[in-house]
Every structure is written in C-alpha cells, then in structure tokens.
PDB file of C-alpha atoms in Angstrom:
ATOM      1  CA  MET A 552      95.225  65.142  99.135  1.00 88.00           C
ATOM      2  CA  ASN A 553      97.680  67.588  99.805  1.00 96.00           C
ATOM      3  CA  ILE A 554      96.386  71.105 100.789  1.00 98.00           C
ATOM      4  CA  VAL A 555      97.941  74.258 101.408  1.00 98.00           C
ATOM      5  CA  VAL A 556      96.522  77.465 103.282  1.00 98.00           C
ATOM      6  CA  LEU A 557      97.118  80.740 102.569  1.00 98.00           C
ATOM      7  CA  VAL A 558      96.912  82.191 105.960  1.00 98.00           C
ATOM      8  CA  LYS A 559      97.771  85.905 106.464  1.00 97.00           C
ATOM      9  CA  PRO A 560      98.685  87.754 109.823  1.00 97.00           C
ATOM     10  CA  ALA A 561      96.237  90.668 109.137  1.00 96.00           C
ATOM     11  CA  LEU A 562      96.287  93.927 111.339  1.00 94.00           C
ATOM     12  CA  ASP A 563      93.188  93.777 113.889  1.00 95.00           C
ATOM     13  CA  THR A 564      90.979  96.563 111.784  1.00 90.00           C
ATOM     14  CA  SER A 565      89.104  96.548 115.200  1.00 90.00           C
ATOM     15  CA  ASN A 566      91.790  97.444 117.111  1.00 91.00           C
ATOM     16  CA  LEU A 567      93.851 100.006 115.372  1.00 87.00           C
ATOM     17  CA  ARG A 568      95.835 102.355 117.121  1.00 90.00           C
ATOM     18  CA  THR A 569      95.965 105.830 115.693  1.00 88.00           C
ATOM     19  CA  ALA A 570      97.811 109.062 116.867  1.00 86.00           C
ATOM     20  CA  ALA A 571      97.895 112.192 115.233  1.00 81.00           C
ATOM     21  CA  ASN A 572      96.289 111.190 112.516  1.00 83.00           C
ATOM     22  CA  LYS A 573      98.384 108.165 111.974  1.00 86.00           C
ATOM     23  CA  ILE A 574      97.760 104.175 111.689  1.00 87.00           C
ATOM     24  CA  MET A 575     100.439 103.166 114.097  1.00 91.00           C
ATOM     25  CA  ILE A 576     101.386  99.608 112.766  1.00 90.00           C
ATOM     26  CA  GLU A 577     103.801  98.409 115.308  1.00 92.00           C
ATOM     27  CA  ASP A 578     101.155  98.583 118.187  1.00 93.00           C
ATOM     28  CA  THR A 579      97.777  97.229 116.548  1.00 94.00           C
ATOM     29  CA  PRO A 580      97.743  93.961 117.151  1.00 95.00           C
ATOM     30  CA  LEU A 581      97.445  91.431 114.373  1.00 96.00           C
ATOM     31  CA  LYS A 582      94.651  88.931 114.170  1.00 97.00           C
ATOM     32  CA  ILE A 583      94.322  86.067 111.343  1.00 97.00           C
ATOM     33  CA  SER A 584      92.487  87.707 108.494  1.00 97.00           C
ATOM     34  CA  ASP A 585      88.711  86.261 109.085  1.00 96.00           C
ATOM     35  CA  ILE A 586      88.075  84.854 105.422  1.00 97.00           C
ATOM     36  CA  ASP A 587      91.572  82.908 106.019  1.00 98.00           C
ATOM     37  CA  ARG A 588      89.733  81.410 108.411  1.00 98.00           C
ATOM     38  CA  ASN A 589      87.034  79.963 106.071  1.00 98.00           C
ATOM     39  CA  ALA A 590      90.100  78.704 103.810  1.00 98.00           C
ATOM     40  CA  ALA A 591      91.812  77.045 106.241  1.00 98.00           C
ATOM     41  CA  GLU A 592      88.034  75.474 107.524  1.00 98.00           C
ATOM     42  CA  GLU A 593      87.362  74.382 103.590  1.00 98.00           C
ATOM     43  CA  ALA A 594      90.656  72.304 103.895  1.00 98.00           C
ATOM     44  CA  ILE A 595      90.357  70.366 107.133  1.00 97.00           C
ATOM     45  CA  ARG A 596      87.267  69.606 105.530  1.00 97.00           C
ATOM     46  CA  ILE A 597      88.195  67.847 102.531  1.00 97.00           C
ATOM     47  CA  LYS A 598      90.850  66.335 104.426  1.00 96.00           C
ATOM     48  CA  GLU A 599      88.281  64.480 106.592  1.00 95.00           C
ATOM     49  CA  LYS A 600      86.382  63.272 103.835  1.00 94.00           C
ATOM     50  CA  THR A 601      88.802  62.051 101.907  1.00 91.00           C
ATOM     51  CA  LYS A 602      90.902  60.648 104.825  1.00 91.00           C
ATOM     52  CA  SER A 603      93.920  61.104 103.238  1.00 88.00           C
ATOM     53  CA  GLY A 604      96.977  63.680 102.606  1.00 92.00           C
ATOM     54  CA  LYS A 605      97.664  66.774 104.711  1.00 95.00           C
ATOM     55  CA  THR A 606      97.007  70.157 105.324  1.00 98.00           C
ATOM     56  CA  ILE A 607      99.889  73.294 105.696  1.00 98.00           C
ATOM     57  CA  ALA A 608      99.020  76.395 106.020  1.00 98.00           C
ATOM     58  CA  VAL A 609     101.800  79.791 104.606  1.00 98.00           C
ATOM     59  CA  MET A 610     102.357  82.417 107.179  1.00 98.00           C
ATOM     60  CA  ILE A 611     103.852  85.871 105.548  1.00 97.00           C
ATOM     61  CA  SER A 612     104.900  88.286 108.547  1.00 96.00           C
ATOM     62  CA  LYS A 613     104.671  91.719 106.672  1.00 93.00           C
ATOM     63  CA  TYR A 614     104.367  93.919 109.870  1.00 93.00           C
ATOM     64  CA  PRO A 615     107.419  95.493 112.006  1.00 92.00           C
ATOM     65  CA  PRO A 616     108.876  95.469 114.504  1.00 94.00           C
ATOM     66  CA  THR A 617     110.150  92.077 113.211  1.00 94.00           C
ATOM     67  CA  ALA A 618     111.003  90.885 116.903  1.00 91.00           C
ATOM     68  CA  LYS A 619     107.781  91.046 118.620  1.00 91.00           C
ATOM     69  CA  ARG A 620     105.998  90.136 115.252  1.00 94.00           C
ATOM     70  CA  ALA A 621     107.847  86.861 114.972  1.00 94.00           C
ATOM     71  CA  GLY A 622     106.096  85.772 118.462  1.00 95.00           C
ATOM     72  CA  GLU A 623     102.622  87.005 117.434  1.00 96.00           C
ATOM     73  CA  VAL A 624     102.903  85.203 114.116  1.00 96.00           C
ATOM     74  CA  GLU A 625     103.890  82.244 115.731  1.00 96.00           C
ATOM     75  CA  ASN A 626     100.751  82.534 118.192  1.00 96.00           C
ATOM     76  CA  LEU A 627      98.137  83.145 115.766  1.00 97.00           C
ATOM     77  CA  GLY A 628     100.216  79.644 113.449  1.00 97.00           C
ATOM     78  CA  ARG A 629      99.281  77.495 116.867  1.00 97.00           C
ATOM     79  CA  GLU A 630      95.729  79.195 116.062  1.00 97.00           C
ATOM     80  CA  VAL A 631      95.270  77.505 112.314  1.00 97.00           C
ATOM     81  CA  LEU A 632      96.990  74.070 114.018  1.00 98.00           C
ATOM     82  CA  ALA A 633      93.959  73.712 116.558  1.00 98.00           C
ATOM     83  CA  MET A 634      91.276  74.263 114.169  1.00 97.00           C
ATOM     84  CA  GLY A 635      92.798  71.131 112.849  1.00 97.00           C
ATOM     85  CA  ILE A 636      95.585  72.031 110.168  1.00 98.00           C
ATOM     86  CA  ASP A 637      98.604  69.682 110.670  1.00 98.00           C
ATOM     87  CA  GLU A 638     101.387  71.878 109.944  1.00 98.00           C
ATOM     88  CA  ALA A 639     102.658  75.392 109.420  1.00 98.00           C
ATOM     89  CA  ILE A 640     105.107  77.125 107.546  1.00 98.00           C
ATOM     90  CA  VAL A 641     105.790  80.800 109.160  1.00 98.00           C
ATOM     91  CA  VAL A 642     108.184  83.547 107.570  1.00 97.00           C
ATOM     92  CA  VAL A 643     109.345  86.359 108.944  1.00 96.00           C
ATOM     93  CA  ASP A 644     112.041  88.954 107.532  1.00 96.00           C
ATOM     94  CA  ASP A 645     113.301  92.663 107.772  1.00 94.00           C
ATOM     95  CA  GLY A 646     113.291  92.200 104.324  1.00 94.00           C
ATOM     96  CA  LEU A 647     109.322  92.232 103.545  1.00 94.00           C
ATOM     97  CA  VAL A 648     108.035  94.702 106.201  1.00 91.00           C
ATOM     98  CA  GLY A 649     105.928  97.426 103.693  1.00 86.00           C
ATOM     99  CA  THR A 650     106.773  95.254 100.528  1.00 91.00           C
ATOM    100  CA  ASP A 651     103.535  94.588  98.017  1.00 92.00           C
ATOM    101  CA  GLN A 652     101.916  91.391  97.120  1.00 94.00           C
ATOM    102  CA  THR A 653     104.206  90.342  94.329  1.00 94.00           C
ATOM    103  CA  ALA A 654     106.897  90.490  97.023  1.00 94.00           C
ATOM    104  CA  THR A 655     104.196  87.944  99.161  1.00 96.00           C
ATOM    105  CA  ALA A 656     103.601  86.145  96.318  1.00 97.00           C
ATOM    106  CA  LYS A 657     107.161  85.297  95.273  1.00 96.00           C
ATOM    107  CA  THR A 658     107.590  84.459  99.156  1.00 97.00           C
ATOM    108  CA  ILE A 659     104.785  82.086  99.033  1.00 98.00           C
ATOM    109  CA  SER A 660     105.621  80.196  95.713  1.00 97.00           C
ATOM    110  CA  GLU A 661     109.745  79.452  96.960  1.00 97.00           C
ATOM    111  CA  VAL A 662     107.805  77.705 100.232  1.00 98.00           C
ATOM    112  CA  LEU A 663     105.966  75.629  97.914  1.00 97.00           C
ATOM    113  CA  LYS A 664     108.677  74.764  95.652  1.00 96.00           C
ATOM    114  CA  ARG A 665     111.939  74.320  98.386  1.00 95.00           C
ATOM    115  CA  LYS A 666     109.548  73.065 101.449  1.00 96.00           C
ATOM    116  CA  ILE A 667     106.484  71.439 100.346  1.00 96.00           C
ATOM    117  CA  GLY A 668     107.107  70.201  97.205  1.00 92.00           C
ATOM    118  CA  GLN A 669     103.696  68.279  96.355  1.00 93.00           C
ATOM    119  CA  PHE A 670     100.394  69.867  96.421  1.00 96.00           C
ATOM    120  CA  ASP A 671      97.346  69.570  94.914  1.00 97.00           C
ATOM    121  CA  LEU A 672      95.147  72.348  96.327  1.00 98.00           C
ATOM    122  CA  ILE A 673      95.813  75.971  97.544  1.00 98.00           C
ATOM    123  CA  ILE A 674      92.983  77.748  99.422  1.00 98.00           C
ATOM    124  CA  GLY A 675      93.015  81.675 100.283  1.00 98.00           C
ATOM    125  CA  GLY A 676      90.725  83.532 101.172  1.00 97.00           C
ATOM    126  CA  GLU A 677      89.157  85.667  98.369  1.00 97.00           C
ATOM    127  CA  ALA A 678      91.025  89.059 100.106  1.00 96.00           C
ATOM    128  CA  THR A 679      92.451  89.674 103.333  1.00 95.00           C
ATOM    129  CA  ILE A 680      90.697  92.444 106.203  1.00 93.00           C
ATOM    130  CA  ASP A 681      93.467  94.778 106.333  1.00 92.00           C
ATOM    131  CA  GLY A 682      94.534  94.868 102.805  1.00 89.00           C
ATOM    132  CA  TYR A 683      91.627  93.514 100.785  1.00 90.00           C
ATOM    133  CA  SER A 684      93.466  93.670  97.406  1.00 93.00           C
ATOM    134  CA  SER A 685      92.475  89.860  96.585  1.00 94.00           C
ATOM    135  CA  GLN A 686      96.070  89.904  94.518  1.00 96.00           C
ATOM    136  CA  VAL A 687      98.105  87.406  96.160  1.00 97.00           C
ATOM    137  CA  PRO A 688      96.384  84.321  95.247  1.00 97.00           C
ATOM    138  CA  ALA A 689      96.236  84.793  91.590  1.00 97.00           C
ATOM    139  CA  ARG A 690      99.598  85.942  92.071  1.00 97.00           C
ATOM    140  CA  VAL A 691     101.313  82.717  93.621  1.00 98.00           C
ATOM    141  CA  ALA A 692      99.063  81.077  90.741  1.00 98.00           C
ATOM    142  CA  ALA A 693     101.022  83.360  87.825  1.00 98.00           C
ATOM    143  CA  GLU A 694     104.264  82.311  90.004  1.00 97.00           C
ATOM    144  CA  LEU A 695     103.600  78.236  89.734  1.00 97.00           C
ATOM    145  CA  GLY A 696     102.111  78.684  86.566  1.00 97.00           C
ATOM    146  CA  ILE A 697      98.609  76.655  87.185  1.00 98.00           C
ATOM    147  CA  PRO A 698      95.191  77.475  87.206  1.00 98.00           C
ATOM    148  CA  VAL A 699      93.330  80.400  89.397  1.00 98.00           C
ATOM    149  CA  VAL A 700      89.710  80.244  90.312  1.00 98.00           C
ATOM    150  CA  THR A 701      88.649  83.570  92.598  1.00 97.00           C
ATOM    151  CA  TYR A 702      85.508  83.664  94.695  1.00 97.00           C
ATOM    152  CA  VAL A 703      84.628  80.369  95.211  1.00 98.00           C
ATOM    153  CA  ARG A 704      81.058  79.833  97.389  1.00 97.00           C
ATOM    154  CA  GLU A 705      80.794  76.244  97.372  1.00 97.00           C
ATOM    155  CA  ILE A 706      83.177  72.788  96.410  1.00 97.00           C
ATOM    156  CA  THR A 707      80.429  70.519  94.716  1.00 96.00           C
ATOM    157  CA  GLN A 708      83.361  68.100  92.985  1.00 95.00           C
ATOM    158  CA  LEU A 709      86.654  67.277  93.541  1.00 95.00           C
ATOM    159  CA  GLY A 710      88.329  64.301  92.431  1.00 92.00           C
ATOM    160  CA  ASN A 711      92.403  63.104  91.369  1.00 87.00           C
ATOM    161  CA  ASP A 712      92.711  66.089  88.479  1.00 94.00           C
ATOM    162  CA  ASN A 713      89.966  68.443  88.519  1.00 96.00           C
ATOM    163  CA  ILE A 714      88.025  70.242  91.481  1.00 97.00           C
ATOM    164  CA  THR A 715      84.863  71.668  90.220  1.00 98.00           C
ATOM    165  CA  VAL A 716      83.290  74.847  92.235  1.00 98.00           C
ATOM    166  CA  LYS A 717      80.159  77.338  92.039  1.00 97.00           C
ATOM    167  CA  ARG A 718      82.168  80.972  91.708  1.00 97.00           C
ATOM    168  CA  ASP A 719      80.108  84.228  93.446  1.00 94.00           C
ATOM    169  CA  LEU A 720      80.181  87.144  90.900  1.00 93.00           C
ATOM    170  CA  GLU A 721      78.042  90.051  91.380  1.00 88.00           C
ATOM    171  CA  ASP A 722      75.329  89.365  89.177  1.00 91.00           C
ATOM    172  CA  GLU A 723      75.362  85.203  88.034  1.00 94.00           C
ATOM    173  CA  VAL A 724      76.930  82.225  89.911  1.00 95.00           C
ATOM    174  CA  GLN A 725      79.134  80.402  87.597  1.00 97.00           C
ATOM    175  CA  VAL A 726      79.945  76.780  87.796  1.00 97.00           C
ATOM    176  CA  ILE A 727      84.017  75.585  86.910  1.00 97.00           C
ATOM    177  CA  ASN A 728      85.446  73.016  86.063  1.00 97.00           C
ATOM    178  CA  THR A 729      89.007  73.384  86.654  1.00 97.00           C
ATOM    179  CA  LYS A 730      92.208  70.355  86.529  1.00 97.00           C
ATOM    180  CA  LEU A 731      94.741  70.317  89.530  1.00 97.00           C
ATOM    181  CA  PRO A 732      96.507  71.576  91.093  1.00 97.00           C
ATOM    182  CA  ALA A 733      94.848  74.531  91.540  1.00 98.00           C
ATOM    183  CA  VAL A 734      94.795  78.223  93.583  1.00 98.00           C
ATOM    184  CA  ILE A 735      90.983  79.000  94.455  1.00 98.00           C
ATOM    185  CA  THR A 736      90.033  81.719  96.675  1.00 98.00           C
ATOM    186  CA  VAL A 737      87.051  80.898  99.113  1.00 98.00           C
ATOM    187  CA  THR A 738      84.053  83.694  99.982  1.00 97.00           C
ATOM    188  CA  ARG A 739      82.221  83.950 103.946  1.00 96.00           C
ATOM    189  CA  GLU A 740      79.232  81.729 102.346  1.00 96.00           C
ATOM    190  CA  ILE A 741      81.294  78.863 101.926  1.00 97.00           C
ATOM    191  CA  ASN A 742      81.250  77.730 105.655  1.00 98.00           C
ATOM    192  CA  THR A 743      81.676  78.414 109.404  1.00 97.00           C
ATOM    193  CA  PRO A 744      85.254  77.797 110.652  1.00 97.00           C
ATOM    194  CA  ARG A 745      85.199  76.105 113.799  1.00 96.00           C
ATOM    195  CA  ILE A 746      85.978  76.800 117.110  1.00 95.00           C
ATOM    196  CA  PRO A 747      88.457  74.262 118.254  1.00 95.00           C
ATOM    197  CA  PRO A 748      88.254  72.652 121.899  1.00 94.00           C
ATOM    198  CA  LEU A 749      90.552  73.323 124.540  1.00 94.00           C
ATOM    199  CA  LEU A 750      92.409  69.270 124.183  1.00 94.00           C
ATOM    200  CA  GLN A 751      92.460  70.552 120.199  1.00 94.00           C
ATOM    201  CA  ILE A 752      94.317  73.648 121.256  1.00 95.00           C
ATOM    202  CA  ARG A 753      96.905  71.603 123.890  1.00 95.00           C
ATOM    203  CA  MET A 754      97.174  69.670 120.941  1.00 95.00           C
ATOM    204  CA  ALA A 755      98.738  72.179 118.906  1.00 96.00           C
ATOM    205  CA  MET A 756     101.648  72.634 120.861  1.00 95.00           C
ATOM    206  CA  LYS A 757     102.901  69.450 119.490  1.00 96.00           C
ATOM    207  CA  LYS A 758     101.800  70.154 116.067  1.00 97.00           C
ATOM    208  CA  PRO A 759     104.886  70.605 113.450  1.00 97.00           C
ATOM    209  CA  LEU A 760     105.566  74.857 113.185  1.00 98.00           C
ATOM    210  CA  THR A 761     108.345  76.155 110.541  1.00 97.00           C
ATOM    211  CA  LYS A 762     109.650  79.272 111.215  1.00 96.00           C
ATOM    212  CA  LEU A 763     111.973  80.549 107.670  1.00 97.00           C
ATOM    213  CA  SER A 764     113.885  83.529 106.709  1.00 96.00           C
ATOM    214  CA  LEU A 765     114.303  85.088 103.284  1.00 96.00           C
ATOM    215  CA  THR A 766     118.094  83.647 103.603  1.00 96.00           C
ATOM    216  CA  ASP A 767     116.398  80.418 104.141  1.00 96.00           C
ATOM    217  CA  LEU A 768     114.524  80.478 100.986  1.00 96.00           C
ATOM    218  CA  GLY A 769     117.222  82.147  98.825  1.00 95.00           C
ATOM    219  CA  LEU A 770     115.461  85.285  98.359  1.00 94.00           C
ATOM    220  CA  SER A 771     116.391  88.731  98.092  1.00 91.00           C
ATOM    221  CA  ILE A 772     112.786  90.686  97.796  1.00 87.00           C
ATOM    222  CA  GLN A 773     112.806  93.814  95.678  1.00 82.00           C
ATOM    223  CA  SER A 774     109.572  95.555  96.184  1.00 82.00           C
ATOM    224  CA  LYS A 775     107.928  97.761  93.398  1.00 82.00           C
ATOM    225  CA  ILE A 776     105.757  99.418  96.007  1.00 82.00           C
ATOM    226  CA  LYS A 777     106.471 100.692  99.603  1.00 74.00           C
ATOM    227  CA  THR A 778     103.912 101.660 102.229  1.00 75.00           C
ATOM    228  CA  THR A 779     105.089 104.755 104.108  1.00 76.00           C
ATOM    229  CA  SER A 780     102.287 105.769 106.210  1.00 77.00           C
ATOM    230  CA  LEU A 781      98.663 104.376 106.985  1.00 80.00           C
ATOM    231  CA  LYS A 782      95.967 107.240 107.585  1.00 83.00           C
ATOM    232  CA  PRO A 783      92.750 106.206 109.441  1.00 81.00           C
ATOM    233  CA  LEU A 784      89.279 107.683 108.406  1.00 78.00           C
ATOM    234  CA  GLN A 785      88.152 110.165 109.819  1.00 75.00           C
ATOM    235  CA  ILE A 786      84.309 110.564 110.641  1.00 76.00           C
ATOM    236  CA  GLN A 787      82.639 113.232 112.337  1.00 77.00           C
ATOM    237  CA  ARG A 788      78.965 114.292 112.974  1.00 80.00           C
ATOM    238  CA  LYS A 789      77.526 117.371 112.157  1.00 80.00           C
ATOM    239  CA  LYS A 790      75.826 117.518 114.809  1.00 83.00           C
ATOM    240  CA  ILE A 791      72.251 119.019 113.493  1.00 85.00           C
ATOM    241  CA  ILE A 792      69.613 118.757 115.821  1.00 89.00           C
ATOM    242  CA  ILE A 793      65.666 119.441 114.159  1.00 90.00           C
ATOM    243  CA  GLU A 794      63.731 120.543 117.370  1.00 88.00           C
ATOM    244  CA  SER A 795      60.893 122.184 115.715  1.00 88.00           C
ATOM    245  CA  GLY A 796      57.981 122.384 113.569  1.00 90.00           C
ATOM    246  CA  THR A 797      55.136 119.553 112.485  1.00 92.00           C
ATOM    247  CA  VAL A 798      56.791 116.171 111.290  1.00 93.00           C
ATOM    248  CA  GLU A 799      56.232 117.094 108.043  1.00 92.00           C
ATOM    249  CA  GLU A 800      58.130 120.416 107.885  1.00 91.00           C
ATOM    250  CA  LYS A 801      60.989 118.484 110.022  1.00 91.00           C
ATOM    251  CA  ALA A 802      61.054 115.676 106.891  1.00 91.00           C
ATOM    252  CA  ASP A 803      61.574 119.291 104.808  1.00 90.00           C
ATOM    253  CA  LYS A 804      65.028 120.252 106.626  1.00 90.00           C
ATOM    254  CA  LEU A 805      66.535 116.716 107.058  1.00 90.00           C
ATOM    255  CA  ILE A 806      65.639 116.932 102.918  1.00 89.00           C
ATOM    256  CA  GLN A 807      67.790 120.011 102.532  1.00 88.00           C
ATOM    257  CA  TYR A 808      70.421 119.653 104.364  1.00 87.00           C
ATOM    258  CA  LEU A 809      70.923 116.242 103.087  1.00 88.00           C
ATOM    259  CA  ALA A 810      70.473 117.471 100.077  1.00 88.00           C
ATOM    260  CA  GLN A 811      73.705 120.522 100.778  1.00 86.00           C
ATOM    261  CA  GLU A 812      75.696 117.784 102.000  1.00 83.00           C
ATOM    262  CA  GLY A 813      75.284 116.231  98.291  1.00 82.00           C
ATOM    263  CA  ILE A 814      73.623 112.880  99.819  1.00 82.00           C
ATOM    264  CA  LEU A 815      70.698 113.378  98.461  1.00 80.00           C
ATOM    265  CA  THR A 816      69.324 115.333  95.024  1.00 74.00           C
ATOM    266  CA  PRO A 817      65.853 117.007  95.663  1.00 62.00           C
ATOM    267  CA  ARG A 818      63.648 116.689  93.260  1.00 64.00           C
TER     268      ARG A 818
END
C-alpha cells in the first residue's frame, strides 16, 4: 500500500515576527504544521502494520523569500523523513507565493500524477496551524476525482480496496466506509506523533528528497485570491483594579464592568 502524506511548511504561529501592526512573513520561521505530524505518524503506523508499500510526503512552499525558504523547507522535509516517511517531494517556486488553496491543490495533484503515479491513500491534517481553511485535502480529492473523508479520529479497518474510519463531528461520531484510493484528513486525537531518535535523524539524510518547480510540473498557476498583508490581533488589558469594598461589593463591581464591555448581560 502506497500512502501519500500532505505536509505543509507552515508559519510558526508561536514565533510570529511583527512590526507596525503587520506580520513580517519573511522573518517568521516555518515549522511542520502540527496536525500534519499526526497524518505522517498514521501513515507510518499503517506501513509498519501492513509491512508493505511506501510512504511519500508532499510539501508545497508558499511563503517568501523563495531562496531562503528552499533550505528551510528541505530541513522540514528531513524531519518528516526522520519520523519514518520513506521519501519527500518538495515544490518551491516564486509562482506559488501568496496563492490560494486551489493553486496548492492543483500543484499537489500534478505531483501525484507526474511524479508518484500509483497510490492507495492520501492523508492530511484536518487543518493547518496558519491558514486553518481545511480546504486543500478536499480540493485535491476533487482534482483527482476520488472520495474524501474529513475529521477522521480512528481508522478501524483498512483493506486492499476500501477503508473504514470513525469521523468526529461536533455532536456525533460517524462510521464511514469508502473505496480506495481516497483522501482522509485526521484530527489530533488519532495518535501521538513519535519523536525520532538520533539514529533515524542521521538516516534521514540518506533518504530521497526531490525538489521541484512549477516548470518541472508543467504548471502555470493563476491564483483567484492573493494575500496582500497579514495583521496580528492586538490585545490590550483594561487595567481596571477593584480594591475597595467587601467581596460581595467587588463581585458586583466586576459584573458591572463586564456588562459595560458586553461580556455579560446583567439580570
């Protein structure tokens, strides 16, 4: 069974660089999107259980500057390989900078068609930590004309031509069976990603990592949406201190302040 994992080199939202009410994208480091680590872990577990096939990570770089990000994304690819993924394919191109989810999905589908060929399952995270649109895996499925199941918390059965999963929704858990090949997106609850030992980190340097451009894929991307700027959410404390009065009086004053801010509705 050949499994493709969608791994996004995402902005490290815990280390955002900001200046003048603007997120400095060029200065913010990248990291593997957290839930994509769960996707990679699940692919590795399936291979370990079936003892056949291979796992391939596909990574699309979308943040400038391209020359700097190329090395950064390659290092992230080595991280996935150290976890146990067999091969990584990285696409870095100026034409992908600031493009939308449709462009990402088209690029991924071309990688699958031109560079991978036969596959049985595509696994991605339910969302990425920076965009959180939850669109790309479903759009990849649409490009390829195959089924997609989102928010998978457990794979209960995996055969040669079908898969059964538990899908976690807000008010219920669904059990769904679908034919392969298919795309699934997983939640954090599906597993705990492994931390690779030093030996596997060293071995990752010998595993295949292919770097591609849009020209290599025969693509010319026309994005319908262009991101012009990103602004951080500004949070400021009110700095209101209630010092005098009894506990009951302080509680009443606190309720009044919260009501003035529209947080509480007084009875």
